[in-house]
Short mmCIF file of C-alpha atoms in Angstrom, two decimals:
data_model
loop_
_atom_site.label_atom_id
_atom_site.label_comp_id
_atom_site.label_asym_id
_atom_site.label_seq_id
_atom_site.Cartn_x
_atom_site.Cartn_y
_atom_site.Cartn_z
CA UNK Z 1 0.02 -0.41 -0.22
CA UNK Z 2 1.87 3.13 -1.08
CA UNK Z 3 -0.20 6.08 0.08
CA UNK Z 4 -0.21 5.30 3.56
CA UNK Z 5 4.03 5.01 2.90
CA UNK Z 6 4.62 8.42 1.19
CA UNK Z 7 3.03 10.22 4.87
CA UNK Z 8 4.99 7.60 6.79
CA UNK Z 9 7.99 8.52 4.61
CA UNK Z 10 7.88 11.90 5.02
CA UNK Z 11 7.06 11.61 9.07
CA UNK Z 12 9.12 9.50 10.51
CA UNK Z 13 12.42 9.27 8.10
CA UNK Z 14 15.20 11.74 9.09
CA UNK Z 15 15.94 11.59 5.26
CA UNK Z 16 13.66 13.12 3.03
CA UNK Z 17 13.33 12.44 -0.29
CA UNK Z 18 11.33 14.68 -2.34
CA UNK Z 19 11.30 12.39 -5.56
CA UNK Z 20 10.07 9.43 -3.55
CA UNK Z 21 7.39 11.41 -1.88
CA UNK Z 22 5.99 12.98 -5.46
CA UNK Z 23 6.57 9.87 -6.97
CA UNK Z 24 4.17 7.96 -4.17
CA UNK Z 25 1.82 11.01 -4.65
CA UNK Z 26 1.24 10.69 -8.55
CA UNK Z 27 1.21 7.01 -7.95
CA UNK Z 28 -2.14 8.03 -5.50
CA UNK Z 29 -3.62 10.72 -8.26
CA UNK Z 30 -2.94 7.99 -11.19
CA UNK Z 31 -4.79 5.68 -8.95
CA UNK Z 32 -8.09 8.55 -8.27
CA UNK Z 33 -7.64 8.75 -12.28
CA UNK Z 34 -8.52 5.28 -12.99
CA UNK Z 35 -11.43 4.76 -10.20
CA UNK Z 36 -12.75 7.87 -11.70
CA UNK Z 37 -12.74 6.85 -15.45
CA UNK Z 38 -14.30 3.41 -14.33
CA UNK Z 39 -17.27 5.12 -11.93
CA UNK Z 40 -18.31 7.54 -14.64
CA UNK Z 41 -19.93 4.63 -16.20
CA UNK Z 42 -21.04 2.50 -13.30
CA UNK Z 43 -21.97 2.37 -10.11
CA UNK Z 44 -19.62 -0.30 -9.15
CA UNK Z 45 -16.06 -1.38 -9.91
CA UNK Z 46 -16.94 -5.04 -11.08
CA UNK Z 47 -20.49 -5.89 -11.83
CA UNK Z 48 -23.54 -4.16 -11.18
CA UNK Z 49 -22.85 -4.70 -7.34
CA UNK Z 50 -21.15 -4.26 -4.31
CA UNK Z 51 -18.30 -6.46 -4.39
CA UNK Z 52 -14.78 -6.67 -2.12
CA UNK Z 53 -13.16 -4.81 -4.60
CA UNK Z 54 -14.96 -1.31 -4.11
CA UNK Z 55 -14.85 -2.31 -0.37
CA UNK Z 56 -10.96 -2.56 -0.47
CA UNK Z 57 -11.14 0.88 -2.14
CA UNK Z 58 -13.39 2.14 0.49
CA UNK Z 59 -10.14 1.65 2.63
CA UNK Z 60 -7.49 2.76 0.41
CA UNK Z 61 -9.22 6.07 -0.41
CA UNK Z 62 -9.80 6.89 3.17
CA UNK Z 63 -6.14 6.51 4.25
CA UNK Z 64 -4.75 8.83 1.42
CA UNK Z 65 -7.68 11.41 2.21
CA UNK Z 66 -7.31 10.83 5.91
CA UNK Z 67 -3.67 11.02 6.08
CA UNK Z 68 -3.77 14.32 3.49
CA UNK Z 69 -1.24 12.24 1.22
CA UNK Z 70 -1.60 15.34 -1.49
CA UNK Z 71 -0.77 18.14 1.39
CA UNK Z 72 2.75 18.78 -0.19
CA UNK Z 73 2.15 17.63 -3.76
CA UNK Z 74 3.68 20.64 -6.08
CA UNK Z 75 0.22 21.32 -8.00
CA UNK Z 76 -2.58 21.95 -6.36
CA UNK Z 77 -5.22 18.95 -6.23
CA UNK Z 78 -8.88 19.33 -5.75
CA UNK Z 79 -10.08 15.93 -5.73
CA UNK Z 80 -14.02 16.28 -5.93
CA UNK Z 81 -13.47 19.13 -8.97
CA UNK Z 82 -10.48 16.74 -10.41
CA UNK Z 83 -12.39 13.77 -9.67
CA UNK Z 84 -15.81 13.48 -9.49
CA UNK Z 85 -16.71 10.26 -10.05
CA UNK Z 86 -14.43 9.30 -7.55
CA UNK Z 87 -15.22 11.28 -4.97
CA UNK Z 88 -19.23 10.52 -5.48
#
């Protein structure tokens, strides 16, 4: 799970590795984009009902947002605007 690792790395390691932190942040945005693309045309990730895939991403998404993984990202990120299907 890369998103919490990004926050962990930025808080607990004395050496800050901006390139590694930004890599994790960009990967989180990539995942948000993929999920947003899928959820634009359907309500659930797999099939037409709630599955373990949906539940797995709920916890992942909440962790990324709760840990504020994107707070130091060089570009402004507005999840509800940039990824509306994901955010819904």
